[in-house]
Amino acid sequence: MMQHLDMALLSAFVERWQPDTNTFHMPFGEISILLHDVHHILRIPVDGELMGDEASQDTLKSDMGGLVRLSVDAQVGGKWKSKWYDNGAMHAEGLLVRGGELKIKEMEVQCYLFVLLGSTLFVDKSRDRLRPAINLFLKDHRRLADYAWGAGALAYLYRQLGVATRAGSKGLCGCLTLLQAWIYEYFPLFRPSQLPQSPDAPRASSWISPRLPGGDEARQRLVRYRQLLDELSADDVTWTPYGRDGHTDIPRSLYTGPIRFSDIAEGYDPSRCLRQFGYRQIIPAAMTVPHDHYRPASGSSYIVFWDPWVNQLWNNVAARRLELDFASRPCEQPSEIVEEYVDWFLTRSHPRITHPTDEEPQPRPLLVHQVSYDFLLLFQI
């Protein structure tokens, strides 16, 4: 499941994630994964009912027992020696098998969807266990198509990126396919080969991600990725990979406010990333922020507190929509910013990760289009 991921590349981007703004801080400013990115990369709905249902741990555990029709404190059995429910999470493979054993079509489908979503959009660090909150949105099959699954997956990924920034945190989870495909879309320097596909297909399936070695080679790649990111300029970014109008059919991408998956709520503010809509970047206004937060270095108890009223913002589409033409103007150049933006950004962030050294910097690899251009010049074709 994880063989297509370049964890060194993902780690290099995690180092630049700022959980207060839910954006990557680059040498040239901010950039982030937005709702129209989720639409194009995964082709799942980003609009619909907010995934805000919550339940206590006791209720979630009880629901798991009702789903498998067994005591979840018992061992799964068969080749598995672990319990059904352990450390607040459900055994994935056992649940898939149990769904078939129940001989109830509706329950089999529910178990299958539970495992599918927990293995793709809402991946847990354990890799073999599922977050029981997923089941809250599967109980009523009639409502499955009503939820904004893409917004929920993005909220969950935002939270996992924030947790991963903590000094004591280990690993990264969430929909990492979305994260890696997003990097490929916006940063040509890291792109692998790409297959042609139909316009309506999920763009994540077009990238041919090579299997890369781990260990020392992965650590060396991480060092190299840090250097490359430190050297990036705004002109090295494909700011509108889906075309200048790639967001117009996804009006929800201009929503401003928190997005949710169950008890996880994270701020979403497209005004910090106007270049991703083809507009000149201005100094953004203050974003909607949580009432309080607790983000210890250990990453073990990462909590963000929002006032209850913010849950209504999602439904107030007209009032919470960023008006691009009012906020800015279309870019004449893809990386355009207002003159004062750089000074504003540098007082609030640091543009580079690596420390300056006396060593000779390694040459940057050529992009595909640069190779083609240099080839033409060489032979004067």
Short mmCIF file of C-alpha atoms in Angstrom, two decimals:
data_model
loop_
_atom_site.label_atom_id
_atom_site.label_comp_id
_atom_site.label_asym_id
_atom_site.label_seq_id
_atom_site.Cartn_x
_atom_site.Cartn_y
_atom_site.Cartn_z
CA MET A 1 0.00 0.00 0.00
CA MET A 2 2.82 2.41 0.79
CA GLN A 3 5.31 1.28 -1.85
CA HIS A 4 4.53 4.18 -4.18
CA LEU A 5 5.34 6.80 -1.55
CA ASP A 6 8.61 8.72 -1.34
CA MET A 7 8.68 9.27 2.42
CA ALA A 8 11.84 11.40 2.17
CA LEU A 9 10.04 13.80 -0.16
CA LEU A 10 6.97 13.92 2.08
CA SER A 11 9.18 14.52 5.12
CA ALA A 12 10.88 17.46 3.40
CA PHE A 13 7.48 19.08 2.91
CA VAL A 14 6.33 18.28 6.46
CA GLU A 15 9.27 20.34 7.71
CA ARG A 16 7.73 23.35 5.99
CA TRP A 17 4.17 22.87 7.25
CA GLN A 18 2.80 25.59 9.52
CA PRO A 19 -0.18 24.30 11.55
CA ASP A 20 -1.35 27.81 12.49
CA THR A 21 -2.09 28.60 8.84
CA ASN A 22 -2.28 25.07 7.35
CA THR A 23 0.10 26.08 4.59
CA PHE A 24 3.60 25.12 3.49
CA HIS A 25 6.05 27.97 4.08
CA MET A 26 8.42 28.17 1.13
CA PRO A 27 11.18 30.65 0.23
CA PHE A 28 8.68 32.47 -2.00
CA GLY A 29 5.66 32.46 0.33
CA GLU A 30 2.77 30.17 1.18
CA ILE A 31 1.19 27.32 -0.78
CA SER A 32 -1.23 24.62 0.31
CA ILE A 33 -3.46 21.72 -0.63
CA LEU A 34 -6.84 23.24 -1.48
CA LEU A 35 -10.25 21.74 -2.07
CA HIS A 36 -10.04 22.00 -5.85
CA ASP A 37 -6.74 20.08 -5.61
CA VAL A 38 -8.58 17.28 -3.81
CA HIS A 39 -11.26 17.28 -6.51
CA HIS A 40 -8.81 17.00 -9.41
CA ILE A 41 -6.36 14.61 -7.76
CA LEU A 42 -8.81 12.16 -6.15
CA ARG A 43 -12.12 12.89 -7.89
CA ILE A 44 -14.15 12.64 -4.69
CA PRO A 45 -16.82 15.17 -3.63
CA VAL A 46 -15.52 18.22 -1.77
CA ASP A 47 -18.94 19.79 -1.34
CA GLY A 48 -21.90 18.48 0.59
CA GLU A 49 -22.68 17.86 4.23
CA LEU A 50 -19.86 18.72 6.63
CA MET A 51 -18.46 15.58 8.29
CA GLY A 52 -18.96 16.92 11.79
CA ASP A 53 -20.58 13.97 13.61
CA GLU A 54 -18.86 13.06 16.88
CA ALA A 55 -19.24 10.36 19.52
CA SER A 56 -17.57 9.40 22.79
CA GLN A 57 -14.97 6.64 22.88
CA ASP A 58 -17.42 4.38 24.71
CA THR A 59 -20.05 4.93 22.00
CA LEU A 60 -17.55 4.30 19.23
CA LYS A 61 -16.41 1.07 20.87
CA SER A 62 -20.00 -0.05 21.34
CA ASP A 63 -20.70 0.67 17.67
CA MET A 64 -17.76 -1.53 16.70
CA GLY A 65 -19.19 -4.41 18.71
CA GLY A 66 -22.53 -3.98 16.97
CA LEU A 67 -20.84 -3.94 13.59
CA VAL A 68 -19.00 -7.25 13.99
CA ARG A 69 -21.64 -8.84 16.29
CA LEU A 70 -18.87 -9.87 18.68
CA SER A 71 -17.13 -8.64 21.81
CA VAL A 72 -14.43 -6.30 20.55
CA ASP A 73 -12.35 -7.09 23.64
CA ALA A 74 -11.88 -10.62 22.33
CA GLN A 75 -9.09 -11.71 20.01
CA VAL A 76 -9.75 -11.55 16.30
CA GLY A 77 -8.81 -15.20 15.92
CA GLY A 78 -7.46 -17.10 12.95
CA LYS A 79 -3.97 -15.92 12.02
CA TRP A 80 -4.41 -12.76 14.14
CA LYS A 81 -3.51 -12.77 17.83
CA SER A 82 -4.52 -9.19 18.57
CA LYS A 83 -7.85 -7.86 19.84
CA TRP A 84 -10.57 -6.49 17.63
CA TYR A 85 -10.44 -3.13 19.37
CA ASP A 86 -7.13 -1.91 20.73
CA ASN A 87 -5.81 1.57 21.56
CA GLY A 88 -8.98 3.16 20.25
CA ALA A 89 -8.80 1.56 16.80
CA MET A 90 -10.35 -1.40 14.98
CA HIS A 91 -8.53 -4.32 13.34
CA ALA A 92 -8.73 -3.79 9.57
CA GLU A 93 -8.16 -7.21 7.97
CA GLY A 94 -10.27 -8.98 10.56
CA LEU A 95 -13.13 -6.57 9.89
CA LEU A 96 -12.98 -7.27 6.18
CA VAL A 97 -13.16 -11.03 6.75
CA ARG A 98 -15.91 -10.66 9.35
CA GLY A 99 -18.02 -8.65 6.93
CA GLY A 100 -18.13 -11.64 4.59
CA GLU A 101 -18.83 -14.08 7.41
CA LEU A 102 -21.95 -12.22 8.54
CA LYS A 103 -23.78 -13.11 5.31
CA ILE A 104 -25.70 -9.83 5.55
CA LYS A 105 -25.20 -7.83 2.38
CA GLU A 106 -25.66 -4.44 4.02
CA MET A 107 -23.17 -5.24 6.78
CA GLU A 108 -20.68 -6.67 4.29
CA VAL A 109 -20.80 -3.45 2.27
CA GLN A 110 -20.43 -1.35 5.43
CA CYS A 111 -17.37 -3.32 6.57
CA TYR A 112 -15.84 -3.09 3.10
CA LEU A 113 -16.33 0.69 2.91
CA PHE A 114 -14.97 1.05 6.43
CA VAL A 115 -11.75 -0.74 5.46
CA LEU A 116 -11.51 1.05 2.11
CA LEU A 117 -11.82 4.53 3.61
CA GLY A 118 -9.52 3.70 6.51
CA SER A 119 -6.89 2.44 4.06
CA THR A 120 -7.02 5.42 1.71
CA LEU A 121 -8.49 8.70 2.99
CA PHE A 122 -8.23 8.31 6.76
CA VAL A 123 -5.13 6.17 7.24
CA ASP A 124 -3.95 5.56 10.81
CA LYS A 125 -0.28 5.41 11.75
CA SER A 126 -0.66 1.76 12.74
CA ARG A 127 -1.41 0.98 9.06
CA ASP A 128 -3.42 -2.13 10.06
CA ARG A 129 -6.08 -0.47 12.22
CA LEU A 130 -9.00 1.81 11.50
CA ARG A 131 -10.34 4.88 13.25
CA PRO A 132 -13.84 4.00 14.49
CA ALA A 133 -15.10 7.54 13.73
CA ILE A 134 -15.20 6.55 10.04
CA ASN A 135 -18.16 4.30 10.82
CA LEU A 136 -20.24 7.27 11.97
CA PHE A 137 -20.66 8.25 8.32
CA LEU A 138 -21.42 4.72 7.07
CA LYS A 139 -24.37 3.79 9.29
CA ASP A 140 -26.98 5.25 6.96
CA HIS A 141 -26.23 4.13 3.41
CA ARG A 142 -28.74 6.66 2.08
CA ARG A 143 -26.51 9.52 3.25
CA LEU A 144 -23.21 8.26 1.83
CA ALA A 145 -23.38 10.50 -1.24
CA ASP A 146 -24.35 13.54 0.83
CA TYR A 147 -21.05 13.99 2.67
CA ALA A 148 -18.13 16.20 1.62
CA TRP A 149 -15.66 13.32 1.75
CA GLY A 150 -12.91 15.36 0.14
CA ALA A 151 -13.19 18.13 2.73
CA GLY A 152 -13.13 15.53 5.51
CA ALA A 153 -10.05 13.86 4.05
CA LEU A 154 -8.33 17.24 3.74
CA ALA A 155 -9.15 18.19 7.35
CA TYR A 156 -7.73 14.85 8.48
CA LEU A 157 -4.57 15.32 6.40
CA TYR A 158 -4.11 18.88 7.71
CA ARG A 159 -4.27 17.52 11.26
CA GLN A 160 -1.79 14.71 10.57
CA LEU A 161 0.65 17.16 8.97
CA GLY A 162 0.37 19.33 12.08
CA VAL A 163 1.03 16.37 14.38
CA ALA A 164 4.01 15.36 12.23
CA THR A 165 5.62 18.78 12.77
CA ARG A 166 6.00 18.10 16.49
CA ALA A 167 9.56 17.25 17.55
CA GLY A 168 8.58 14.01 19.28
CA SER A 169 6.22 12.77 16.58
CA LYS A 170 7.12 9.70 14.55
CA GLY A 171 5.69 8.88 11.16
CA LEU A 172 3.02 10.48 9.05
CA CYS A 173 -0.46 9.31 8.15
CA GLY A 174 -3.56 10.52 6.37
CA CYS A 175 -4.13 10.40 2.62
CA LEU A 176 -0.47 10.49 1.61
CA THR A 177 -1.34 9.66 -1.98
CA LEU A 178 -3.06 13.05 -2.10
CA LEU A 179 -0.03 14.79 -0.60
CA GLN A 180 2.49 13.18 -2.95
CA ALA A 181 0.35 13.70 -6.07
CA TRP A 182 -0.15 17.34 -5.03
CA ILE A 183 3.63 17.78 -4.85
CA TYR A 184 3.97 16.36 -8.35
CA GLU A 185 1.27 18.69 -9.69
CA TYR A 186 2.83 21.89 -8.35
CA PHE A 187 6.56 21.14 -8.31
CA PRO A 188 7.94 19.92 -11.67
CA LEU A 189 11.35 19.39 -10.08
CA PHE A 190 10.05 16.29 -8.29
CA ARG A 191 7.78 14.84 -10.96
CA PRO A 192 8.13 11.26 -12.17
CA SER A 193 6.79 10.05 -15.49
CA GLN A 194 3.09 10.55 -16.17
CA LEU A 195 0.59 8.47 -18.12
CA PRO A 196 -2.03 10.04 -20.39
CA GLN A 197 -5.57 9.74 -19.04
CA SER A 198 -9.08 11.01 -19.58
CA PRO A 199 -9.89 14.48 -18.18
CA ASP A 200 -12.39 13.06 -15.67
CA ALA A 201 -10.02 10.48 -14.18
CA PRO A 202 -8.34 11.08 -10.80
CA ARG A 203 -4.99 12.66 -11.59
CA ALA A 204 -3.31 10.71 -8.79
CA SER A 205 -3.56 7.59 -10.95
CA SER A 206 -1.54 9.17 -13.78
CA TRP A 207 1.78 9.40 -11.93
CA ILE A 208 4.23 6.52 -12.23
CA SER A 209 5.90 6.65 -8.84
CA PRO A 210 9.07 4.52 -8.76
CA ARG A 211 9.88 2.32 -5.79
CA LEU A 212 12.70 4.00 -3.93
CA PRO A 213 15.09 2.46 -1.38
CA GLY A 214 14.88 3.38 2.29
CA GLY A 215 17.58 3.52 4.95
CA ASP A 216 20.66 5.59 4.22
CA GLU A 217 19.58 6.33 0.66
CA ALA A 218 16.31 7.79 1.90
CA ARG A 219 18.17 9.99 4.38
CA GLN A 220 20.43 11.21 1.59
CA ARG A 221 17.40 12.02 -0.54
CA LEU A 222 15.90 13.99 2.35
CA VAL A 223 19.05 16.13 2.59
CA ARG A 224 18.94 16.72 -1.15
CA TYR A 225 15.23 17.57 -1.12
CA ARG A 226 15.81 20.13 1.64
CA GLN A 227 18.46 21.83 -0.46
CA LEU A 228 16.26 21.86 -3.54
CA LEU A 229 13.34 23.35 -1.64
CA ASP A 230 15.60 26.00 -0.13
CA GLU A 231 16.66 27.02 -3.65
CA LEU A 232 13.17 27.11 -5.16
CA SER A 233 11.76 30.31 -6.52
CA ALA A 234 8.11 31.09 -7.27
CA ASP A 235 8.87 30.60 -10.97
CA ASP A 236 9.71 26.93 -10.26
CA VAL A 237 6.08 26.26 -9.30
CA THR A 238 3.23 25.30 -11.60
CA TRP A 239 0.69 27.53 -9.86
CA THR A 240 -2.37 26.42 -11.83
CA PRO A 241 -1.70 22.79 -12.83
CA TYR A 242 -5.34 22.23 -13.87
CA GLY A 243 -5.47 25.39 -15.99
CA ARG A 244 -6.35 28.97 -15.08
CA ASP A 245 -10.00 27.93 -14.70
CA GLY A 246 -9.29 24.73 -12.78
CA HIS A 247 -11.11 26.02 -9.71
CA THR A 248 -14.16 27.59 -11.33
CA ASP A 249 -16.27 24.41 -11.28
CA ILE A 250 -15.35 23.89 -7.62
CA PRO A 251 -16.79 26.96 -5.86
CA ARG A 252 -16.35 25.31 -2.48
CA SER A 253 -12.57 25.75 -2.91
CA LEU A 254 -13.08 29.47 -2.17
CA TYR A 255 -14.78 28.75 1.17
CA THR A 256 -13.08 30.30 4.19
CA GLY A 257 -13.43 28.68 7.61
CA PRO A 258 -12.91 25.36 9.39
CA ILE A 259 -13.26 21.99 7.64
CA ARG A 260 -13.99 18.86 9.64
CA PHE A 261 -13.72 15.13 10.01
CA SER A 262 -15.59 14.06 13.16
CA ASP A 263 -13.80 15.60 16.18
CA ILE A 264 -11.02 17.04 13.96
CA ALA A 265 -11.52 20.63 12.78
CA GLU A 266 -8.86 22.59 10.91
CA GLY A 267 -8.77 26.10 9.45
CA TYR A 268 -8.99 26.56 5.69
CA ASP A 269 -8.08 29.89 4.10
CA PRO A 270 -7.61 30.20 0.31
CA SER A 271 -6.71 33.91 0.58
CA ARG A 272 -3.20 32.87 1.61
CA CYS A 273 -2.72 31.01 -1.69
CA LEU A 274 -4.23 33.27 -4.36
CA ARG A 275 -1.62 32.32 -6.96
CA GLN A 276 -3.16 28.83 -6.99
CA PHE A 277 -6.30 30.47 -8.42
CA GLY A 278 -4.37 32.49 -11.00
CA TYR A 279 -4.54 35.70 -8.95
CA ARG A 280 -1.86 38.00 -7.64
CA GLN A 281 -0.92 37.23 -4.03
CA ILE A 282 -1.69 40.01 -1.57
CA ILE A 283 -1.08 40.21 2.15
CA PRO A 284 -3.91 38.06 3.52
CA ALA A 285 -6.32 39.23 6.18
CA ALA A 286 -6.39 37.53 9.58
CA MET A 287 -7.86 34.04 9.21
CA THR A 288 -10.55 32.39 11.31
CA VAL A 289 -8.63 30.77 14.15
CA PRO A 290 -9.49 28.25 16.87
CA HIS A 291 -10.45 29.36 20.35
CA ASP A 292 -7.39 27.58 21.75
CA HIS A 293 -5.00 24.77 20.96
CA TYR A 294 -2.65 22.35 22.65
CA ARG A 295 0.21 21.16 20.47
CA PRO A 296 2.93 19.72 22.70
CA ALA A 297 6.33 18.77 21.29
CA SER A 298 5.60 15.09 21.88
CA GLY A 299 2.68 15.17 19.46
CA SER A 300 0.85 12.66 21.66
CA SER A 301 -1.98 14.99 22.71
CA TYR A 302 -2.61 17.35 19.82
CA ILE A 303 -5.86 19.22 20.39
CA VAL A 304 -7.44 22.21 18.66
CA PHE A 305 -10.47 23.85 20.29
CA TRP A 306 -13.03 25.68 18.14
CA ASP A 307 -16.06 27.64 19.30
CA PRO A 308 -19.28 25.70 18.56
CA TRP A 309 -20.67 28.45 16.31
CA VAL A 310 -17.98 27.94 13.65
CA ASN A 311 -19.67 24.69 12.58
CA GLN A 312 -22.35 26.84 10.92
CA LEU A 313 -19.84 28.59 8.65
CA TRP A 314 -19.73 25.68 6.21
CA ASN A 315 -23.44 26.04 5.45
CA ASN A 316 -23.19 29.81 4.90
CA VAL A 317 -21.57 29.46 1.49
CA ALA A 318 -22.31 32.93 0.16
CA ALA A 319 -20.98 34.80 3.20
CA ARG A 320 -17.87 32.62 3.54
CA ARG A 321 -16.83 32.63 -0.12
CA LEU A 322 -13.64 34.48 -1.04
CA GLU A 323 -14.38 36.96 -3.83
CA LEU A 324 -11.24 36.81 -5.95
CA ASP A 325 -11.90 39.90 -8.05
CA PHE A 326 -12.59 41.95 -4.95
CA ALA A 327 -9.52 40.65 -3.08
CA SER A 328 -7.00 40.88 -5.91
CA ARG A 329 -6.66 40.77 -9.69
CA PRO A 330 -5.63 38.06 -12.16
CA CYS A 331 -1.91 37.44 -12.48
CA GLU A 332 -0.05 38.75 -15.49
CA GLN A 333 2.70 36.31 -14.53
CA PRO A 334 1.82 33.07 -12.67
CA SER A 335 3.98 33.90 -9.64
CA GLU A 336 2.89 37.54 -9.29
CA ILE A 337 2.71 39.15 -5.83
CA VAL A 338 2.19 42.64 -4.47
CA GLU A 339 5.43 44.45 -3.73
CA GLU A 340 5.08 44.40 0.08
CA TYR A 341 4.24 40.68 0.31
CA VAL A 342 7.81 39.39 0.61
CA ASP A 343 8.71 41.70 3.50
CA TRP A 344 5.46 40.80 5.25
CA PHE A 345 6.11 37.07 4.81
CA LEU A 346 9.75 37.18 5.92
CA THR A 347 8.76 38.80 9.23
CA ARG A 348 6.47 35.84 9.92
CA SER A 349 8.43 32.88 8.63
CA HIS A 350 11.89 31.66 7.72
CA PRO A 351 12.49 30.89 4.04
CA ARG A 352 15.06 28.12 4.37
CA ILE A 353 15.58 24.95 6.38
CA THR A 354 19.25 24.09 5.83
CA HIS A 355 22.16 26.03 7.32
CA PRO A 356 24.58 27.76 4.95
CA THR A 357 27.84 25.85 4.49
CA ASP A 358 31.08 26.37 2.68
CA GLU A 359 30.46 23.31 0.54
CA GLU A 360 29.82 23.70 -3.15
CA PRO A 361 26.06 23.37 -3.76
CA GLN A 362 25.07 20.44 -5.94
CA PRO A 363 23.72 21.39 -9.38
CA ARG A 364 19.97 21.33 -9.72
CA PRO A 365 18.57 18.56 -11.93
CA LEU A 366 17.15 19.75 -15.24
CA LEU A 367 13.40 19.65 -15.76
CA VAL A 368 12.04 17.71 -18.71
CA HIS A 369 11.17 20.85 -20.69
CA GLN A 370 14.64 22.27 -19.99
CA VAL A 371 16.28 19.12 -21.30
CA SER A 372 14.23 19.35 -24.50
CA TYR A 373 15.09 23.03 -24.96
CA ASP A 374 18.80 22.45 -24.38
CA PHE A 375 18.73 19.57 -26.84
CA LEU A 376 17.23 21.82 -29.53
CA LEU A 377 19.84 24.52 -28.90
CA LEU A 378 22.66 22.02 -29.05
CA PHE A 379 21.68 20.77 -32.48
CA GLN A 380 20.17 24.10 -33.61
CA ILE A 381 16.99 22.37 -34.74
#
